């Protein structure tokens, strides 16, 4: 493939990808991405992409019924789009709802609940459920086929780490997107979101049972991410006081490249060079464009990812109304200067190594993880108090979404703890009972 080098990709062009996100506080919005696991309610196995009752067939029927457009890869359906809203497939056929950002959690809930209601009516009485849970409860990755998306095949071959296949094929999470008004504001929110991450992971831990057995972890999903390609997962940078857009860009530039796109086709690089080297020397006669950088940045998966907004990625999927506590907490803290200051004060005595240790220990111990003569639950209670006060001061009523998580944290338990108690008690380690309980949570709550 012949490609002449027309110009060197300028760093200022890359920087604009981030600075174009500047938003006035009066226009701040929240985004939510909500992944779920497709489960057969007779076999309790993961539903495959293929087949007359497969995930592809469901998307096709839903598109026809509710007037969505197809998103395709090499003529295969990999998602649907309707305006700014999307239904997309993760590598193991997990279904993700992503909506246009909204100004309140109430509006997010209305939009997501409406899409979900229409989706469930399409499923009808088929033996098919969308499970709000963090990891495949029965089917393991070796028995879950990748969807026919070329990117995922390349990633599956490249990503290293003993649980990378589990991460891709089995896990489901919830992501929240936050606006910023300036680079200083973005970096402040970015650093604080990274520091809050282990506490949020603990509060919403919801993946203890995998492959039909107790894994010994409250969040096996979080464990899977820890054991996936540390070149591109975990923390981006040292979340130091000096961190900047340029520092984040450097992290992306120094990450090994997986592939680029040319004329609609992937060109595999397989970690042979970093993007920094690509800019300097090219690759087999190819030279970088701004689209190549955007792809490279999207193939980095830190727990908090910087774009023209801040994407916070470290939560297990949870069901019912509990999922809306996640954007409510971030809105209460990250959109209020006083709340940010209070959280910074709460966490100021913890060093980078403390947050790293928390990241490794929280998946196993959840809220009971010990840190400097205290427990994560002690911090979680204060974090929720700060968020609740901020939301009450805003007088939008969104503190309502904190009630369920407050009740759980006040008891020192997570959704995973409830499952484990039932698993080792009334359920007699029966995965069918667990899945039916999780399905029922869509109409009830955890408390």
Short mmCIF file of C-alpha atoms in Angstrom, two decimals:
data_model
loop_
_atom_site.label_atom_id
_atom_site.label_comp_id
_atom_site.label_asym_id
_atom_site.label_seq_id
_atom_site.Cartn_x
_atom_site.Cartn_y
_atom_site.Cartn_z
CA UNK A 1 0.00 0.00 0.00
CA UNK A 2 1.63 3.23 -1.19
CA UNK A 3 1.12 6.31 0.93
CA UNK A 4 3.10 9.49 0.56
CA UNK A 5 3.97 11.45 3.67
CA UNK A 6 2.25 14.81 3.17
CA UNK A 7 2.87 16.31 6.59
CA UNK A 8 3.82 15.38 10.11
CA UNK A 9 0.84 15.06 12.47
CA UNK A 10 1.07 18.19 14.56
CA UNK A 11 0.65 17.96 18.32
CA UNK A 12 -1.55 21.06 18.30
CA UNK A 13 -4.00 19.17 16.09
CA UNK A 14 -4.12 16.37 18.66
CA UNK A 15 -4.60 18.85 21.48
CA UNK A 16 -7.69 20.27 19.77
CA UNK A 17 -9.42 16.88 20.23
CA UNK A 18 -9.50 17.66 23.94
CA UNK A 19 -9.88 21.43 24.04
CA UNK A 20 -12.93 21.31 21.75
CA UNK A 21 -14.77 19.78 24.70
CA UNK A 22 -14.79 22.98 26.74
CA UNK A 23 -18.35 23.54 27.97
CA UNK A 24 -19.89 26.29 30.08
CA UNK A 25 -21.12 24.95 33.45
CA UNK A 26 -24.68 26.03 32.64
CA UNK A 27 -24.55 23.59 29.70
CA UNK A 28 -23.01 20.61 31.54
CA UNK A 29 -24.59 17.26 30.76
CA UNK A 30 -24.21 13.62 31.81
CA UNK A 31 -23.75 10.59 29.60
CA UNK A 32 -24.37 6.96 30.51
CA UNK A 33 -23.34 3.74 28.76
CA UNK A 34 -25.12 0.66 30.06
CA UNK A 35 -23.92 -2.84 29.05
CA UNK A 36 -25.82 -6.06 29.76
CA UNK A 37 -25.31 -9.78 29.24
CA UNK A 38 -27.60 -11.71 26.84
CA UNK A 39 -28.73 -14.85 28.70
CA UNK A 40 -30.92 -17.80 27.69
CA UNK A 41 -33.47 -18.23 30.50
CA UNK A 42 -33.75 -22.00 29.94
CA UNK A 43 -30.09 -23.00 29.72
CA UNK A 44 -28.72 -19.91 31.54
CA UNK A 45 -25.93 -19.83 28.97
CA UNK A 46 -24.84 -16.71 27.09
CA UNK A 47 -26.87 -16.13 23.92
CA UNK A 48 -24.76 -16.27 20.76
CA UNK A 49 -24.64 -13.63 18.04
CA UNK A 50 -25.78 -16.09 15.39
CA UNK A 51 -29.01 -18.06 14.98
CA UNK A 52 -32.71 -17.31 14.62
CA UNK A 53 -32.91 -16.42 18.32
CA UNK A 54 -29.44 -14.88 18.48
CA UNK A 55 -28.44 -11.33 19.32
CA UNK A 56 -28.11 -10.29 15.68
CA UNK A 57 -31.66 -11.45 15.00
CA UNK A 58 -32.91 -9.46 18.01
CA UNK A 59 -31.24 -6.27 16.77
CA UNK A 60 -32.68 -6.78 13.30
CA UNK A 61 -36.21 -7.20 14.65
CA UNK A 62 -35.85 -4.23 16.97
CA UNK A 63 -34.55 -2.02 14.15
CA UNK A 64 -37.58 -2.83 12.01
CA UNK A 65 -40.04 -2.31 14.83
CA UNK A 66 -38.66 0.91 16.28
CA UNK A 67 -37.08 2.50 13.16
CA UNK A 68 -33.38 2.32 14.03
CA UNK A 69 -30.58 2.35 11.46
CA UNK A 70 -28.07 -0.48 11.17
CA UNK A 71 -24.43 -0.07 12.15
CA UNK A 72 -22.51 -2.63 10.09
CA UNK A 73 -19.01 -4.01 9.76
CA UNK A 74 -18.31 -5.84 6.52
CA UNK A 75 -22.10 -6.15 6.05
CA UNK A 76 -22.62 -7.71 9.49
CA UNK A 77 -24.92 -5.92 11.97
CA UNK A 78 -22.88 -4.78 14.98
CA UNK A 79 -25.29 -2.19 16.38
CA UNK A 80 -28.12 0.24 15.77
CA UNK A 81 -28.36 4.03 15.75
CA UNK A 82 -31.24 6.46 16.10
CA UNK A 83 -30.17 10.09 16.21
CA UNK A 84 -27.59 10.38 19.01
CA UNK A 85 -28.69 7.13 20.68
CA UNK A 86 -27.04 3.78 19.95
CA UNK A 87 -27.43 0.10 20.72
CA UNK A 88 -24.05 -1.52 20.13
CA UNK A 89 -22.50 -4.93 20.69
CA UNK A 90 -19.43 -5.63 22.78
CA UNK A 91 -17.15 -8.52 21.74
CA UNK A 92 -19.14 -11.31 23.44
CA UNK A 93 -22.55 -10.01 22.27
CA UNK A 94 -23.06 -7.86 25.36
CA UNK A 95 -25.63 -5.20 24.45
CA UNK A 96 -24.84 -1.57 25.30
CA UNK A 97 -27.34 1.27 25.42
CA UNK A 98 -25.78 4.70 24.97
CA UNK A 99 -27.91 7.83 24.80
CA UNK A 100 -27.41 11.47 24.02
CA UNK A 101 -26.07 13.21 27.16
CA UNK A 102 -28.74 14.91 29.27
CA UNK A 103 -28.75 17.68 31.86
CA UNK A 104 -30.33 15.60 34.64
CA UNK A 105 -30.34 11.99 35.77
CA UNK A 106 -34.13 12.05 35.47
CA UNK A 107 -33.86 12.73 31.74
CA UNK A 108 -31.20 10.04 31.31
CA UNK A 109 -33.42 7.56 33.10
CA UNK A 110 -36.44 8.46 30.96
CA UNK A 111 -34.47 7.93 27.75
CA UNK A 112 -32.78 4.67 28.80
CA UNK A 113 -35.96 3.23 30.33
CA UNK A 114 -37.86 3.98 27.12
CA UNK A 115 -35.29 2.28 24.90
CA UNK A 116 -35.11 -0.65 27.28
CA UNK A 117 -38.90 -1.04 27.40
CA UNK A 118 -39.09 -1.14 23.61
CA UNK A 119 -36.21 -3.61 23.46
CA UNK A 120 -37.82 -5.94 26.00
CA UNK A 121 -41.13 -5.84 24.15
CA UNK A 122 -39.26 -6.97 21.03
CA UNK A 123 -37.83 -9.90 22.97
CA UNK A 124 -41.37 -10.74 24.07
CA UNK A 125 -41.83 -14.23 25.46
CA UNK A 126 -38.60 -15.65 24.04
CA UNK A 127 -36.22 -17.41 26.42
CA UNK A 128 -33.95 -14.39 26.41
CA UNK A 129 -33.00 -11.95 29.17
CA UNK A 130 -30.64 -9.00 29.37
CA UNK A 131 -28.83 -9.47 32.66
CA UNK A 132 -27.63 -6.48 34.68
CA UNK A 133 -24.58 -8.17 36.14
CA UNK A 134 -20.82 -7.69 35.82
CA UNK A 135 -19.63 -11.01 34.41
CA UNK A 136 -21.06 -14.03 32.61
CA UNK A 137 -22.64 -16.13 35.40
CA UNK A 138 -22.31 -19.51 33.66
CA UNK A 139 -20.75 -19.50 30.18
CA UNK A 140 -17.00 -18.85 30.19
CA UNK A 141 -15.02 -17.05 27.51
CA UNK A 142 -13.82 -20.17 25.70
CA UNK A 143 -17.47 -20.92 24.83
CA UNK A 144 -18.46 -17.36 23.88
CA UNK A 145 -17.91 -16.47 20.22
CA UNK A 146 -16.71 -13.06 19.18
CA UNK A 147 -19.20 -11.05 17.16
CA UNK A 148 -18.11 -10.56 13.50
CA UNK A 149 -16.46 -7.19 14.00
CA UNK A 150 -12.98 -7.08 12.50
CA UNK A 151 -11.61 -4.83 15.24
CA UNK A 152 -12.53 -7.33 17.94
CA UNK A 153 -10.79 -10.22 16.19
CA UNK A 154 -7.58 -8.20 15.99
CA UNK A 155 -7.88 -7.06 19.62
CA UNK A 156 -8.55 -10.60 20.86
CA UNK A 157 -5.40 -11.83 19.13
CA UNK A 158 -3.29 -8.97 20.44
CA UNK A 159 -4.40 -8.11 23.99
CA UNK A 160 -2.26 -9.83 26.57
CA UNK A 161 -3.01 -10.70 30.18
CA UNK A 162 -4.40 -13.90 31.65
CA UNK A 163 -7.97 -12.59 31.78
CA UNK A 164 -8.10 -10.52 28.57
CA UNK A 165 -10.51 -12.99 26.94
CA UNK A 166 -12.74 -12.81 30.02
CA UNK A 167 -12.71 -9.02 29.86
CA UNK A 168 -13.70 -8.97 26.19
CA UNK A 169 -16.26 -11.77 26.06
CA UNK A 170 -17.76 -11.99 29.55
CA UNK A 171 -17.87 -8.64 31.30
CA UNK A 172 -20.50 -5.90 31.40
CA UNK A 173 -20.10 -2.48 32.97
CA UNK A 174 -21.55 0.99 33.30
CA UNK A 175 -19.70 4.09 32.14
CA UNK A 176 -20.43 7.72 32.99
CA UNK A 177 -19.40 10.76 30.93
CA UNK A 178 -18.70 14.17 32.45
CA UNK A 179 -18.09 17.62 30.89
CA UNK A 180 -15.36 20.16 31.72
CA UNK A 181 -14.94 23.91 31.16
CA UNK A 182 -11.16 24.21 30.76
CA UNK A 183 -7.94 22.21 30.87
CA UNK A 184 -7.51 23.03 34.56
CA UNK A 185 -11.05 21.88 35.28
CA UNK A 186 -10.61 18.75 33.17
CA UNK A 187 -7.43 17.76 34.99
CA UNK A 188 -8.96 18.39 38.39
CA UNK A 189 -11.96 16.20 37.54
CA UNK A 190 -9.77 13.60 35.85
CA UNK A 191 -7.50 13.20 38.87
CA UNK A 192 -10.40 13.13 41.34
CA UNK A 193 -12.33 10.61 39.25
CA UNK A 194 -9.26 8.33 39.29
CA UNK A 195 -9.02 8.66 43.06
CA UNK A 196 -12.74 7.95 43.50
CA UNK A 197 -12.55 4.93 41.18
CA UNK A 198 -11.72 2.18 43.71
CA UNK A 199 -14.40 3.44 46.10
CA UNK A 200 -16.99 3.45 43.32
CA UNK A 201 -15.87 0.01 42.13
CA UNK A 202 -16.38 -1.27 45.68
CA UNK A 203 -19.83 0.28 46.15
CA UNK A 204 -21.19 -1.20 42.93
CA UNK A 205 -19.37 -4.57 43.01
CA UNK A 206 -21.72 -7.05 41.35
CA UNK A 207 -19.87 -10.00 39.84
CA UNK A 208 -18.95 -12.66 42.43
CA UNK A 209 -20.31 -15.74 40.61
CA UNK A 210 -18.68 -16.73 37.33
CA UNK A 211 -18.79 -20.03 35.49
CA UNK A 212 -21.37 -21.22 38.01
CA UNK A 213 -19.01 -20.94 40.99
CA UNK A 214 -18.08 -18.45 43.70
CA UNK A 215 -14.88 -16.81 42.43
CA UNK A 216 -13.79 -15.45 45.80
CA UNK A 217 -14.09 -11.92 44.41
CA UNK A 218 -16.81 -9.33 44.86
CA UNK A 219 -16.03 -7.91 41.41
CA UNK A 220 -14.58 -10.48 39.05
CA UNK A 221 -15.13 -7.93 36.27
CA UNK A 222 -12.67 -5.57 37.95
CA UNK A 223 -10.20 -8.45 38.40
CA UNK A 224 -10.44 -9.22 34.68
CA UNK A 225 -9.53 -5.63 33.81
CA UNK A 226 -6.55 -5.71 36.18
CA UNK A 227 -5.30 -8.77 34.31
CA UNK A 228 -5.67 -7.29 30.83
CA UNK A 229 -2.83 -5.55 28.96
CA UNK A 230 -1.41 -3.15 31.54
CA UNK A 231 0.12 -1.11 28.69
CA UNK A 232 -3.34 0.32 28.00
CA UNK A 233 -5.50 -0.43 31.06
CA UNK A 234 -5.52 0.84 34.65
CA UNK A 235 -4.39 4.40 35.40
CA UNK A 236 -3.25 6.66 32.56
CA UNK A 237 -0.37 8.53 34.16
CA UNK A 238 0.41 8.92 37.83
CA UNK A 239 -2.55 11.23 38.57
CA UNK A 240 0.02 13.67 39.93
CA UNK A 241 -0.60 17.32 40.66
CA UNK A 242 1.19 18.30 37.45
CA UNK A 243 -0.88 16.14 35.09
CA UNK A 244 -2.08 17.89 31.92
CA UNK A 245 -3.58 17.27 28.48
CA UNK A 246 -0.02 16.95 27.17
CA UNK A 247 0.78 14.33 29.80
CA UNK A 248 -2.29 12.34 28.82
CA UNK A 249 -1.39 12.62 25.14
CA UNK A 250 2.10 11.33 25.98
CA UNK A 251 0.53 8.25 27.59
CA UNK A 252 -1.40 7.56 24.38
CA UNK A 253 1.66 8.20 22.19
CA UNK A 254 3.85 5.81 24.19
CA UNK A 255 1.31 2.96 24.08
CA UNK A 256 2.04 0.15 21.56
CA UNK A 257 -0.24 0.30 18.52
CA UNK A 258 -2.63 -2.54 17.64
CA UNK A 259 -3.84 -1.48 14.18
CA UNK A 260 -4.85 1.41 11.96
CA UNK A 261 -7.49 1.75 9.23
CA UNK A 262 -6.76 2.34 5.56
CA UNK A 263 -9.44 2.42 2.86
CA UNK A 264 -11.90 0.78 5.25
CA UNK A 265 -9.56 -2.11 6.02
CA UNK A 266 -7.52 -2.75 9.17
CA UNK A 267 -3.73 -2.72 8.93
CA UNK A 268 -2.38 -4.77 11.81
CA UNK A 269 0.63 -3.40 13.71
CA UNK A 270 0.48 -5.80 16.68
CA UNK A 271 2.51 -3.70 19.08
CA UNK A 272 5.56 -3.41 16.83
CA UNK A 273 5.74 0.36 17.35
CA UNK A 274 4.27 3.03 19.57
CA UNK A 275 2.29 5.93 18.15
CA UNK A 276 5.23 8.18 19.01
CA UNK A 277 7.40 6.08 16.70
CA UNK A 278 4.66 6.08 14.08
CA UNK A 279 4.74 9.89 14.00
CA UNK A 280 8.52 9.93 13.77
CA UNK A 281 9.20 7.16 11.26
CA UNK A 282 5.90 5.98 9.80
CA UNK A 283 5.14 2.30 9.36
CA UNK A 284 5.83 0.44 6.12
CA UNK A 285 5.29 3.61 4.11
CA UNK A 286 2.19 4.68 6.08
CA UNK A 287 2.04 7.89 8.11
CA UNK A 288 -0.35 9.04 10.84
CA UNK A 289 -3.47 11.11 10.49
CA UNK A 290 -5.58 12.64 13.23
CA UNK A 291 -8.04 9.76 12.70
CA UNK A 292 -5.21 7.33 13.48
CA UNK A 293 -4.58 9.12 16.77
CA UNK A 294 -8.29 9.00 17.65
CA UNK A 295 -8.32 5.24 17.02
CA UNK A 296 -5.16 4.81 19.09
CA UNK A 297 -6.72 6.77 21.97
CA UNK A 298 -9.90 4.66 21.76
CA UNK A 299 -7.78 1.49 21.94
CA UNK A 300 -6.44 2.62 25.31
CA UNK A 301 -8.71 1.54 28.16
CA UNK A 302 -7.79 3.33 31.39
CA UNK A 303 -10.37 3.35 34.15
CA UNK A 304 -10.81 7.06 33.49
CA UNK A 305 -10.39 7.99 29.83
CA UNK A 306 -9.92 11.52 28.55
CA UNK A 307 -11.70 12.60 25.38
CA UNK A 308 -13.51 15.88 24.69
CA UNK A 309 -15.27 14.80 27.89
CA UNK A 310 -14.22 12.55 30.79
CA UNK A 311 -15.30 8.92 30.53
CA UNK A 312 -15.36 7.02 33.84
CA UNK A 313 -15.35 3.29 33.17
CA UNK A 314 -14.83 1.30 36.37
CA UNK A 315 -18.28 0.08 37.48
CA UNK A 316 -19.90 -3.36 37.34
CA UNK A 317 -23.27 -3.39 35.65
CA UNK A 318 -26.06 -3.16 38.23
CA UNK A 319 -29.79 -3.41 37.70
CA UNK A 320 -33.00 -1.54 38.39
CA UNK A 321 -32.71 2.05 39.53
CA UNK A 322 -29.36 1.44 41.24
CA UNK A 323 -27.51 2.16 37.99
CA UNK A 324 -28.71 5.75 38.08
CA UNK A 325 -26.89 6.31 41.36
CA UNK A 326 -23.63 6.26 39.38
CA UNK A 327 -24.23 9.43 37.32
CA UNK A 328 -25.96 11.02 40.33
CA UNK A 329 -22.83 10.60 42.47
CA UNK A 330 -20.56 12.01 39.79
CA UNK A 331 -22.89 14.92 39.11
CA UNK A 332 -23.09 15.74 42.81
CA UNK A 333 -19.31 15.74 43.19
CA UNK A 334 -17.73 16.73 39.87
CA UNK A 335 -20.19 19.51 38.99
CA UNK A 336 -19.83 21.27 42.36
CA UNK A 337 -16.63 23.07 43.34
CA UNK A 338 -17.25 22.71 47.08
CA UNK A 339 -18.00 19.00 46.75
CA UNK A 340 -14.79 18.46 44.79
CA UNK A 341 -12.83 20.30 47.47
CA UNK A 342 -14.38 18.16 50.20
CA UNK A 343 -13.53 14.93 48.35
CA UNK A 344 -9.99 16.14 47.66
CA UNK A 345 -9.61 16.89 51.37
CA UNK A 346 -11.00 13.45 52.27
CA UNK A 347 -8.50 11.68 50.04
CA UNK A 348 -5.46 13.96 50.29
CA UNK A 349 -3.53 11.71 52.69
CA UNK A 350 -3.65 8.79 50.24
CA UNK A 351 -0.71 8.44 47.88
CA UNK A 352 -0.51 6.96 44.39
CA UNK A 353 0.63 3.62 45.81
CA UNK A 354 -2.44 3.57 48.08
CA UNK A 355 -4.79 3.97 45.10
CA UNK A 356 -2.86 1.27 43.23
CA UNK A 357 -3.20 -1.10 46.20
CA UNK A 358 -6.91 -0.31 46.44
CA UNK A 359 -7.33 -1.11 42.76
CA UNK A 360 -5.89 -4.59 43.38
CA UNK A 361 -7.62 -5.28 46.70
CA UNK A 362 -11.13 -3.89 46.12
CA UNK A 363 -12.17 -6.57 43.56
CA UNK A 364 -11.74 -9.21 46.27
CA UNK A 365 -12.91 -7.43 49.41
CA UNK A 366 -15.28 -4.71 48.20
CA UNK A 367 -16.31 -2.23 50.88
CA UNK A 368 -14.40 -4.16 53.54
CA UNK A 369 -11.04 -3.47 51.91
CA UNK A 370 -8.64 -2.00 54.47
CA UNK A 371 -6.65 1.15 53.76
CA UNK A 372 -4.51 2.98 56.33
CA UNK A 373 -6.31 1.78 59.48
CA UNK A 374 -9.72 2.40 57.90
CA UNK A 375 -11.97 0.60 55.45
CA UNK A 376 -13.29 1.58 52.04
CA UNK A 377 -16.80 1.64 53.49
CA UNK A 378 -15.79 4.50 55.81
CA UNK A 379 -14.76 6.61 52.82
CA UNK A 380 -17.79 5.53 50.78
CA UNK A 381 -20.18 6.85 53.42
CA UNK A 382 -18.54 10.27 53.35
CA UNK A 383 -18.41 10.34 49.54
CA UNK A 384 -22.16 9.69 49.44
CA UNK A 385 -22.81 12.38 52.06
CA UNK A 386 -20.87 14.90 49.98
CA UNK A 387 -22.72 13.96 46.79
CA UNK A 388 -26.10 14.04 48.50
CA UNK A 389 -25.54 17.50 50.01
CA UNK A 390 -24.48 18.86 46.63
CA UNK A 391 -27.52 17.42 44.86
CA UNK A 392 -29.85 18.77 47.54
CA UNK A 393 -28.28 22.22 47.22
CA UNK A 394 -28.89 22.09 43.45
CA UNK A 395 -32.61 21.56 44.15
CA UNK A 396 -33.15 19.22 41.20
CA UNK A 397 -34.39 16.28 43.28
CA UNK A 398 -31.64 14.00 41.97
CA UNK A 399 -30.58 12.99 45.48
CA UNK A 400 -33.48 10.54 45.16
CA UNK A 401 -31.20 8.29 43.12
CA UNK A 402 -28.79 7.89 46.06
CA UNK A 403 -31.24 6.28 48.47
CA UNK A 404 -30.64 2.68 47.43
CA UNK A 405 -26.83 2.87 47.40
CA UNK A 406 -26.89 4.77 50.71
CA UNK A 407 -28.88 1.95 52.32
CA UNK A 408 -26.42 -0.67 51.06
CA UNK A 409 -23.33 1.27 52.13
CA UNK A 410 -24.82 2.03 55.57
CA UNK A 411 -24.95 -1.76 56.06
CA UNK A 412 -21.41 -2.18 54.71
CA UNK A 413 -22.60 -4.37 51.84
CA UNK A 414 -22.57 -4.37 48.04
CA UNK A 415 -24.84 -6.06 45.49
CA UNK A 416 -22.22 -8.84 45.44
CA UNK A 417 -22.59 -9.41 49.18
CA UNK A 418 -26.34 -9.91 48.81
CA UNK A 419 -25.77 -12.45 46.05
CA UNK A 420 -23.13 -14.33 48.03
CA UNK A 421 -25.35 -14.57 51.11
CA UNK A 422 -28.18 -16.03 49.05
CA UNK A 423 -25.78 -18.20 47.02
CA UNK A 424 -24.42 -19.88 50.13
CA UNK A 425 -27.86 -19.98 51.76
CA UNK A 426 -31.31 -20.23 50.22
CA UNK A 427 -30.11 -20.71 46.64
CA UNK A 428 -27.88 -23.71 47.51
CA UNK A 429 -25.35 -22.52 44.89
CA UNK A 430 -27.93 -22.80 42.10
CA UNK A 431 -27.08 -20.46 39.21
CA UNK A 432 -30.67 -20.58 37.89
CA UNK A 433 -31.95 -19.06 41.13
CA UNK A 434 -29.31 -16.35 40.97
CA UNK A 435 -30.19 -15.41 37.39
CA UNK A 436 -33.91 -15.33 38.15
CA UNK A 437 -33.17 -13.07 41.12
CA UNK A 438 -31.16 -10.72 38.91
CA UNK A 439 -33.94 -10.62 36.32
CA UNK A 440 -36.41 -9.76 39.07
CA UNK A 441 -34.29 -6.80 40.20
CA UNK A 442 -35.40 -4.89 37.11
CA UNK A 443 -38.78 -4.51 38.83
CA UNK A 444 -37.56 -4.29 42.42
CA UNK A 445 -34.46 -3.00 44.19
CA UNK A 446 -31.51 -4.41 46.12
CA UNK A 447 -32.64 -3.26 49.56
#
